[in-house]
CSV table of C-alpha atoms in Angstrom, one decimal:
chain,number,residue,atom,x,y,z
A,1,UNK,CA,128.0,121.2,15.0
A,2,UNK,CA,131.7,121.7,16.4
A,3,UNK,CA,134.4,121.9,14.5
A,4,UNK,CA,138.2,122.4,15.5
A,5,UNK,CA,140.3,124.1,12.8
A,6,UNK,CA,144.8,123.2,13.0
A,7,UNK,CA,146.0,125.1,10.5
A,8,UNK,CA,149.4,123.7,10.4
A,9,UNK,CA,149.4,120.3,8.6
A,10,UNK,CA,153.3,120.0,9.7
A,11,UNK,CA,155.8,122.2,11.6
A,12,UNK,CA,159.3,121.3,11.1
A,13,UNK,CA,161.8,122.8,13.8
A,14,UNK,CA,165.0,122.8,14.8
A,15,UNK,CA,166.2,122.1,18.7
A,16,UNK,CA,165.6,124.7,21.2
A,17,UNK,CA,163.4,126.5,18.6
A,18,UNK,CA,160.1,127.6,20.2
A,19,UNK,CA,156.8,126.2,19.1
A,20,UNK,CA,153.4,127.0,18.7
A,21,UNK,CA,150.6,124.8,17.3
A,22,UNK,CA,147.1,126.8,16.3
A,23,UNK,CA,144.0,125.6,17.4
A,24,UNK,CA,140.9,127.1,16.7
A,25,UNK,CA,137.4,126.3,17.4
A,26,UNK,CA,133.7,127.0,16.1
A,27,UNK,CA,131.4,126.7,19.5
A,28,UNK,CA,129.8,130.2,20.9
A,29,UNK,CA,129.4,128.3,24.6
A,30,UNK,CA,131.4,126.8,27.2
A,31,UNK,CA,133.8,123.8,26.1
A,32,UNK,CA,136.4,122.0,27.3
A,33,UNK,CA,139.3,122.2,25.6
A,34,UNK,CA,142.5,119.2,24.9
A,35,UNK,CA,145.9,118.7,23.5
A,36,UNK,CA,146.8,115.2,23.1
A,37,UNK,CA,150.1,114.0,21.5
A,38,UNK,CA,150.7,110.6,19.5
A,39,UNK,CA,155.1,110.0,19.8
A,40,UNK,CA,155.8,107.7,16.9
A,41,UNK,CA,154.5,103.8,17.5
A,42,UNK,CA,152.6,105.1,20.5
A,43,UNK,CA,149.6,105.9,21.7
A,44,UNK,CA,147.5,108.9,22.4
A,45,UNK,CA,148.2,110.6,25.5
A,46,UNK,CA,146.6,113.1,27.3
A,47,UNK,CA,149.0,116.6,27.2
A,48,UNK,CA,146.9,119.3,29.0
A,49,UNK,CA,143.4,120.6,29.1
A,50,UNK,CA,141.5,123.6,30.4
A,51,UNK,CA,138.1,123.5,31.5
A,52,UNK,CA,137.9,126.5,33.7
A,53,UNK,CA,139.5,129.2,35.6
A,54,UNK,CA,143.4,130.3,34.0
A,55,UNK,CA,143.7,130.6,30.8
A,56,UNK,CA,147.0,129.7,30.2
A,57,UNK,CA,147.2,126.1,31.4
A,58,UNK,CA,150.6,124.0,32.0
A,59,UNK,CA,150.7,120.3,30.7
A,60,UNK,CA,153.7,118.0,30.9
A,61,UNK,CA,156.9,117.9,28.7
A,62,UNK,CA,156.8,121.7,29.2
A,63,UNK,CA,154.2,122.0,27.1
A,64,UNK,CA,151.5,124.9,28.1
A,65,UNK,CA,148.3,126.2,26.5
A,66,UNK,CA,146.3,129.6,26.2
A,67,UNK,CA,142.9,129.9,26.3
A,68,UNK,CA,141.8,133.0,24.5
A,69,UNK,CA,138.1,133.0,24.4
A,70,UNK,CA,137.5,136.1,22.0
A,71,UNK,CA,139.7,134.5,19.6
A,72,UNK,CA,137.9,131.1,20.2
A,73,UNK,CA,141.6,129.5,20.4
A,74,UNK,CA,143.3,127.0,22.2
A,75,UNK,CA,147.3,127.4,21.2
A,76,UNK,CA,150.0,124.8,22.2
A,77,UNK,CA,153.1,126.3,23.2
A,78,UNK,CA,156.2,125.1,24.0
A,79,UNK,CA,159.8,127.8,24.5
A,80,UNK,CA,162.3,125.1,23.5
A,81,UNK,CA,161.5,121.8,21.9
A,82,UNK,CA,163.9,118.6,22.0
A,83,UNK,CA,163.8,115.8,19.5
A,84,UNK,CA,161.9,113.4,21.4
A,85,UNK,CA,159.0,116.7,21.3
A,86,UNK,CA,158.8,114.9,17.5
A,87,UNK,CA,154.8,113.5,17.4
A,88,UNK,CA,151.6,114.3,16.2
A,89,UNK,CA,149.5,117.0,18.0
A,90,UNK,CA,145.8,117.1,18.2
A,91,UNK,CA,143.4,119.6,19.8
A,92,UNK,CA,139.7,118.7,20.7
A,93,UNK,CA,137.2,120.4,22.1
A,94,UNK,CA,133.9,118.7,24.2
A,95,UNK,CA,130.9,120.2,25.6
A,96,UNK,CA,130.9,120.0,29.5
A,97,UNK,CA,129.0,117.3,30.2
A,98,UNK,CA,126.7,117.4,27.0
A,99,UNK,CA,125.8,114.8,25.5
A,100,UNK,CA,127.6,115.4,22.4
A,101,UNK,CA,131.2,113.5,21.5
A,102,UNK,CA,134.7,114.7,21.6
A,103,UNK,CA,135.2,116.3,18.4
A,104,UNK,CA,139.3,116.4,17.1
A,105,UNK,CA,141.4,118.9,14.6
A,106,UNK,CA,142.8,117.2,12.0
A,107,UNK,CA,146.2,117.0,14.0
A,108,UNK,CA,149.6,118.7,13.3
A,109,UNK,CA,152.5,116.6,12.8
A,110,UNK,CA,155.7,117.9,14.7
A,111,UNK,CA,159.0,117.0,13.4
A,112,UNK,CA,162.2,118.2,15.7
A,113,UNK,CA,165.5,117.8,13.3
A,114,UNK,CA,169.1,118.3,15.4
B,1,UNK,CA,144.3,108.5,34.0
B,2,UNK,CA,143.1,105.0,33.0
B,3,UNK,CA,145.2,102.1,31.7
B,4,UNK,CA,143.2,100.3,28.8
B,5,UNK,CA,144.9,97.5,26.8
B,6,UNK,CA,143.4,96.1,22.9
B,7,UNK,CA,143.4,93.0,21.8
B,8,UNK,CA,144.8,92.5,18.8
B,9,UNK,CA,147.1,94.8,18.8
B,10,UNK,CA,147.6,94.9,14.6
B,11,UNK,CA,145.9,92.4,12.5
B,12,UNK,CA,145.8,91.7,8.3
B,13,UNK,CA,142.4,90.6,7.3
B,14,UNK,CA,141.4,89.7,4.5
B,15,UNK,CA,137.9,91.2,2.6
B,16,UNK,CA,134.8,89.5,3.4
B,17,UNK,CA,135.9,88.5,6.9
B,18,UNK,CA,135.2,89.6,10.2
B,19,UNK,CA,137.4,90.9,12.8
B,20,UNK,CA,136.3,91.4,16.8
B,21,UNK,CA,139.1,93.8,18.9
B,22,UNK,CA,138.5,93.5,22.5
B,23,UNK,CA,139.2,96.3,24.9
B,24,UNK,CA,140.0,95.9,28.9
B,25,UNK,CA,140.1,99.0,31.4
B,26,UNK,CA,142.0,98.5,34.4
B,27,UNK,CA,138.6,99.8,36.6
B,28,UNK,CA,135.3,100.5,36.3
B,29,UNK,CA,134.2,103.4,33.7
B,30,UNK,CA,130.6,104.2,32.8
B,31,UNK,CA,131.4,105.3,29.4
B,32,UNK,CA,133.3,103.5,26.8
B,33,UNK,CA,134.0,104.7,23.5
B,34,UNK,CA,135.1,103.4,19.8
B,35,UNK,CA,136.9,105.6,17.2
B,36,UNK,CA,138.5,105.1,14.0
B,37,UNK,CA,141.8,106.7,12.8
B,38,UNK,CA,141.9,106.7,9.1
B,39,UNK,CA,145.4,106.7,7.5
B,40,UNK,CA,147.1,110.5,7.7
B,41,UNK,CA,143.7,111.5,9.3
B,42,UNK,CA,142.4,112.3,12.2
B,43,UNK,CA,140.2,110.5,15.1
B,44,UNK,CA,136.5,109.7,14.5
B,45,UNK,CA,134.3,108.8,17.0
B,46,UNK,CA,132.0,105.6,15.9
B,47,UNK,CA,129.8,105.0,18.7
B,48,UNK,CA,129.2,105.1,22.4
B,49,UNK,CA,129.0,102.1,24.4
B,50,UNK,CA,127.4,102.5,27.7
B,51,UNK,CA,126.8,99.0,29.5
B,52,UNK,CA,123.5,98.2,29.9
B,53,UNK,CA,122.3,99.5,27.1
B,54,UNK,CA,122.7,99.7,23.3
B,55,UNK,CA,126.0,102.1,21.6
B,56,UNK,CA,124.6,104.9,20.3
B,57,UNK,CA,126.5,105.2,16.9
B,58,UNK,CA,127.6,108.4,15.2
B,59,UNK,CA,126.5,109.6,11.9
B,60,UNK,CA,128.4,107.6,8.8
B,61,UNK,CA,127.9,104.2,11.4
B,62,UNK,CA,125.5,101.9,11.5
B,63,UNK,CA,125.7,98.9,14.0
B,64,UNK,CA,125.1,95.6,11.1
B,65,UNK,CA,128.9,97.1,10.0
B,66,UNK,CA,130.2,97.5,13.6
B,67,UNK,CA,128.5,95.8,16.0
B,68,UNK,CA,129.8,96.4,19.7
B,69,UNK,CA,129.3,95.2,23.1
B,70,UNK,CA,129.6,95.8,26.2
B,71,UNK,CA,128.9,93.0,29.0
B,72,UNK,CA,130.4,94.9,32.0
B,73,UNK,CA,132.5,98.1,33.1
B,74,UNK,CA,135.6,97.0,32.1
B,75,UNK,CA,135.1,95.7,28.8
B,76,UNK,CA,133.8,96.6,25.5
B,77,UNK,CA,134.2,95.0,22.2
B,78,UNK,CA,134.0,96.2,18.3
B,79,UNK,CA,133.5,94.2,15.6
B,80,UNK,CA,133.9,95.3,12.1
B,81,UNK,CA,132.1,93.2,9.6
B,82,UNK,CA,132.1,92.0,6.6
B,83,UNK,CA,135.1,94.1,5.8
B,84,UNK,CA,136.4,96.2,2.7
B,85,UNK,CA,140.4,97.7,2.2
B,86,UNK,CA,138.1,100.9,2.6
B,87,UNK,CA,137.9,99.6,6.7
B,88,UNK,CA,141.9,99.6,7.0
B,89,UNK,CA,142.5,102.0,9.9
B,90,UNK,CA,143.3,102.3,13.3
B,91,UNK,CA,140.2,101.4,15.4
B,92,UNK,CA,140.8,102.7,19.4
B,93,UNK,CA,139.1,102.6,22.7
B,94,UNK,CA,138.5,105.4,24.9
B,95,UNK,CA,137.5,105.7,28.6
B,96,UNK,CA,136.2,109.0,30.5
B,97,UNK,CA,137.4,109.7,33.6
B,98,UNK,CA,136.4,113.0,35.2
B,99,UNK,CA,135.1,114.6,31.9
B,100,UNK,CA,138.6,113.6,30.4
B,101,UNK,CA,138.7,110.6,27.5
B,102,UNK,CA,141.7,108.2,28.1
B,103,UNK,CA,143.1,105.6,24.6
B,104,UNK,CA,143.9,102.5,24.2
B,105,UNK,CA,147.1,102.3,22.3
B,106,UNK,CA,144.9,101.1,18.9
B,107,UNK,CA,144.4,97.9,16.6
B,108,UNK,CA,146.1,98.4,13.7
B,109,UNK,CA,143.8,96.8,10.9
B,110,UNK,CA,144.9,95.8,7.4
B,111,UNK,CA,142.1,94.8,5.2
B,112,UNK,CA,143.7,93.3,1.7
Protein backbone atom coordinates (compact mmCIF):
# COMPACT_ATOMS: atom_id res chain seq x y z
CA UNK A 1 0.00 0.00 0.00
CA UNK A 2 1.10 3.82 -0.23
CA UNK A 3 2.25 5.60 2.23
CA UNK A 4 3.36 9.34 2.34
CA UNK A 5 6.07 10.10 4.90
CA UNK A 6 6.22 14.50 6.37
CA UNK A 7 8.82 14.41 8.53
CA UNK A 8 8.26 17.78 10.06
CA UNK A 9 5.49 17.61 12.63
CA UNK A 10 5.84 21.61 12.96
CA UNK A 11 8.08 24.28 11.34
CA UNK A 12 8.11 27.46 13.11
CA UNK A 13 9.48 30.57 11.07
CA UNK A 14 10.01 33.84 11.11
CA UNK A 15 8.78 36.39 8.17
CA UNK A 16 10.51 36.40 4.92
CA UNK A 17 12.24 33.20 6.10
CA UNK A 18 12.27 30.55 3.37
CA UNK A 19 10.41 27.36 3.73
CA UNK A 20 10.49 23.91 2.75
CA UNK A 21 8.05 21.15 3.82
CA UNK A 22 9.35 17.30 3.10
CA UNK A 23 7.27 15.02 1.51
CA UNK A 24 8.16 11.66 0.78
CA UNK A 25 6.43 8.75 -0.72
CA UNK A 26 6.60 4.80 -0.90
CA UNK A 27 4.99 3.93 -4.64
CA UNK A 28 7.65 2.51 -7.38
CA UNK A 29 4.94 3.71 -10.24
CA UNK A 30 3.37 6.66 -11.65
CA UNK A 31 1.33 8.91 -8.97
CA UNK A 32 -0.01 12.01 -8.83
CA UNK A 33 1.21 14.05 -6.40
CA UNK A 34 -0.73 17.12 -3.92
CA UNK A 35 -0.15 19.81 -1.46
CA UNK A 36 -3.18 21.05 0.18
CA UNK A 37 -3.17 23.68 2.99
CA UNK A 38 -5.87 24.02 5.99
CA UNK A 39 -5.47 28.18 7.20
CA UNK A 40 -6.87 28.12 10.70
CA UNK A 41 -11.00 27.77 10.86
CA UNK A 42 -10.89 26.83 7.13
CA UNK A 43 -11.09 24.37 4.95
CA UNK A 44 -8.80 22.28 2.79
CA UNK A 45 -7.71 23.82 -0.27
CA UNK A 46 -6.13 22.61 -3.19
CA UNK A 47 -2.22 24.36 -3.32
CA UNK A 48 -0.53 22.69 -6.29
CA UNK A 49 -0.20 19.34 -7.89
CA UNK A 50 1.95 17.62 -10.51
CA UNK A 51 0.85 14.88 -12.55
CA UNK A 52 3.14 15.06 -15.43
CA UNK A 53 5.71 16.82 -17.46
CA UNK A 54 7.99 19.67 -15.11
CA UNK A 55 9.03 18.76 -12.22
CA UNK A 56 9.03 21.74 -10.38
CA UNK A 57 5.38 22.83 -10.37
CA UNK A 58 4.04 26.49 -9.30
CA UNK A 59 0.87 26.67 -6.97
CA UNK A 60 -0.63 29.80 -5.60
CA UNK A 61 0.41 32.05 -2.60
CA UNK A 62 3.87 31.53 -4.14
CA UNK A 63 4.07 28.38 -3.13
CA UNK A 64 5.99 25.83 -5.68
CA UNK A 65 6.84 22.17 -5.62
CA UNK A 66 9.71 19.71 -6.91
CA UNK A 67 9.20 16.56 -8.18
CA UNK A 68 12.30 14.44 -7.72
CA UNK A 69 11.48 10.94 -8.77
CA UNK A 70 14.73 9.13 -7.67
CA UNK A 71 14.24 10.53 -4.37
CA UNK A 72 10.50 9.58 -4.48
CA UNK A 73 9.77 13.26 -3.06
CA UNK A 74 7.36 15.83 -3.50
CA UNK A 75 8.91 19.10 -1.46
CA UNK A 76 6.86 22.32 -0.79
CA UNK A 77 8.81 25.37 -1.13
CA UNK A 78 8.12 28.71 -0.57
CA UNK A 79 11.37 31.86 -0.71
CA UNK A 80 9.68 34.14 1.76
CA UNK A 81 6.69 33.26 3.93
CA UNK A 82 4.20 35.94 5.42
CA UNK A 83 2.10 35.40 8.50
CA UNK A 84 -1.09 34.67 6.84
CA UNK A 85 1.43 31.40 5.11
CA UNK A 86 0.46 30.17 9.01
CA UNK A 87 -1.67 26.66 8.28
CA UNK A 88 -1.40 23.14 8.12
CA UNK A 89 0.26 21.48 5.10
CA UNK A 90 -0.51 18.13 3.74
CA UNK A 91 0.97 16.11 0.83
CA UNK A 92 -0.92 13.15 -0.87
CA UNK A 93 -0.27 11.07 -3.42
CA UNK A 94 -3.05 9.01 -5.81
CA UNK A 95 -2.57 6.58 -8.41
CA UNK A 96 -3.71 7.94 -11.95
CA UNK A 97 -6.80 6.85 -12.36
CA UNK A 98 -6.48 3.55 -10.22
CA UNK A 99 -8.90 2.54 -8.39
CA UNK A 100 -7.18 3.07 -5.22
CA UNK A 101 -7.94 6.25 -2.70
CA UNK A 102 -6.04 9.36 -2.06
CA UNK A 103 -3.75 8.46 0.49
CA UNK A 104 -2.43 11.78 2.96
CA UNK A 105 0.99 12.53 5.14
CA UNK A 106 0.24 13.13 8.44
CA UNK A 107 0.44 16.99 7.72
CA UNK A 108 2.94 19.64 8.88
CA UNK A 109 1.70 22.44 10.92
CA UNK A 110 3.24 25.90 9.72
CA UNK A 111 3.46 28.59 12.19
CA UNK A 112 4.77 32.26 10.74
CA UNK A 113 5.75 34.46 14.10
CA UNK A 114 6.54 38.50 13.09
CA UNK B 1 -12.48 23.53 -8.60
CA UNK B 2 -15.90 22.55 -7.02
CA UNK B 3 -17.92 24.47 -4.42
CA UNK B 4 -19.34 21.83 -1.87
CA UNK B 5 -21.19 23.06 1.26
CA UNK B 6 -22.02 20.51 4.70
CA UNK B 7 -24.74 20.52 6.68
CA UNK B 8 -24.24 20.82 9.91
CA UNK B 9 -21.47 22.61 9.96
CA UNK B 10 -20.37 21.59 13.89
CA UNK B 11 -22.73 19.57 15.95
CA UNK B 12 -22.38 18.11 19.99
CA UNK B 13 -24.05 14.76 20.12
CA UNK B 14 -24.53 12.93 22.67
CA UNK B 15 -23.39 8.83 22.89
CA UNK B 16 -25.92 6.46 21.61
CA UNK B 17 -27.38 8.83 19.09
CA UNK B 18 -27.21 9.25 15.55
CA UNK B 19 -26.10 12.01 13.52
CA UNK B 20 -26.70 12.40 9.44
CA UNK B 21 -24.32 15.40 7.70
CA UNK B 22 -25.55 16.19 4.30
CA UNK B 23 -23.23 17.26 1.51
CA UNK B 24 -24.34 19.49 -1.75
CA UNK B 25 -21.91 20.04 -4.78
CA UNK B 26 -22.63 22.90 -6.80
CA UNK B 27 -22.65 20.43 -10.20
CA UNK B 28 -22.64 17.12 -11.21
CA UNK B 29 -19.63 14.79 -10.00
CA UNK B 30 -19.40 11.00 -10.52
CA UNK B 31 -17.48 10.45 -7.43
CA UNK B 32 -18.14 11.50 -3.99
CA UNK B 33 -16.17 10.79 -1.21
CA UNK B 34 -16.34 10.66 2.86
CA UNK B 35 -13.20 11.08 5.15
CA UNK B 36 -12.68 11.56 8.74
CA UNK B 37 -10.15 13.95 10.37
CA UNK B 38 -9.24 12.67 13.71
CA UNK B 39 -8.16 15.34 16.34
CA UNK B 40 -4.19 16.42 15.56
CA UNK B 41 -4.31 13.77 12.79
CA UNK B 42 -4.50 13.46 9.49
CA UNK B 43 -7.32 12.71 6.75
CA UNK B 44 -8.82 9.15 6.36
CA UNK B 45 -10.73 8.16 3.64
CA UNK B 46 -14.05 6.10 4.86
CA UNK B 47 -15.79 5.13 1.81
CA UNK B 48 -16.63 5.95 -1.73
CA UNK B 49 -19.96 6.88 -2.77
CA UNK B 50 -20.61 6.48 -6.40
CA UNK B 51 -24.50 7.07 -7.24
CA UNK B 52 -26.11 4.33 -8.38
CA UNK B 53 -24.53 2.00 -6.51
CA UNK B 54 -23.40 0.96 -3.10
CA UNK B 55 -20.03 3.09 -1.21
CA UNK B 56 -17.40 0.96 -1.15
CA UNK B 57 -15.90 1.44 2.32
CA UNK B 58 -12.22 1.44 3.32
CA UNK B 59 -10.66 -0.98 5.67
CA UNK B 60 -11.39 -0.07 9.63
CA UNK B 61 -15.38 0.92 8.07
CA UNK B 62 -18.07 -0.97 7.91
CA UNK B 63 -21.47 0.51 6.53
CA UNK B 64 -24.02 -0.56 10.00
CA UNK B 65 -21.47 2.33 11.68
CA UNK B 66 -21.64 4.78 8.68
CA UNK B 67 -24.23 4.24 6.49
CA UNK B 68 -24.07 6.71 3.37
CA UNK B 69 -26.16 7.65 0.47
CA UNK B 70 -26.18 8.97 -2.37
CA UNK B 71 -29.65 9.66 -4.41
CA UNK B 72 -28.09 11.90 -7.23
CA UNK B 73 -24.89 13.78 -8.46
CA UNK B 74 -24.94 16.41 -6.26
CA UNK B 75 -25.56 14.95 -3.12
CA UNK B 76 -24.33 12.50 -0.71
CA UNK B 77 -25.03 11.87 2.82
CA UNK B 78 -23.04 10.14 5.98
CA UNK B 79 -24.50 8.97 8.88
CA UNK B 80 -22.59 7.91 11.82
CA UNK B 81 -24.44 5.67 14.11
CA UNK B 82 -24.87 4.80 17.23
CA UNK B 83 -21.99 6.93 18.24
CA UNK B 84 -19.08 6.78 20.93
CA UNK B 85 -16.63 10.03 22.14
CA UNK B 86 -14.18 7.70 20.17
CA UNK B 87 -16.35 9.12 16.72
CA UNK B 88 -15.48 12.89 17.73
CA UNK B 89 -13.73 14.19 14.61
CA UNK B 90 -14.01 16.13 11.61
CA UNK B 91 -16.01 14.11 9.07
CA UNK B 92 -15.58 15.92 5.20
CA UNK B 93 -16.78 15.54 1.75
CA UNK B 94 -14.71 15.36 -1.24
CA UNK B 95 -15.49 15.70 -5.00
CA UNK B 96 -13.13 14.69 -8.05
CA UNK B 97 -12.82 16.92 -10.75
CA UNK B 98 -10.34 16.04 -13.45
CA UNK B 99 -8.38 13.46 -11.21
CA UNK B 100 -8.20 16.27 -8.54
CA UNK B 101 -10.32 15.81 -5.06
CA UNK B 102 -12.10 19.10 -3.94
CA UNK B 103 -13.42 19.49 0.33
CA UNK B 104 -16.14 20.52 1.85
CA UNK B 105 -15.19 22.80 4.69
CA UNK B 106 -16.07 19.69 7.40
CA UNK B 107 -18.74 18.85 10.27
CA UNK B 108 -17.22 19.31 13.29
CA UNK B 109 -18.59 16.43 15.54
CA UNK B 110 -18.57 16.41 19.37
CA UNK B 111 -19.61 13.14 20.82
CA UNK B 112 -19.90 13.60 24.86
Amino acid sequence: AQSVSQHNHHVILSEAASLELGCNYSYGGTVNLFWYVQYPGQHLQLLLKYFSGDPLVKGIKGFEAEFIKSKFSFNLRKPSVQWSDTAEYFCAVILPRGNTPLVFGKGTRLSVIA
Amino acid sequence: SAVISQKPSRDICQRGTSLTIQCQVDSQVTMMFWYRQQPGQSLTLIATANQGSEATYESGFVIDKFPISRPNLTFSTLTVSNMSPEDSSIYLCSVERVETQYFGPGTRLLVL
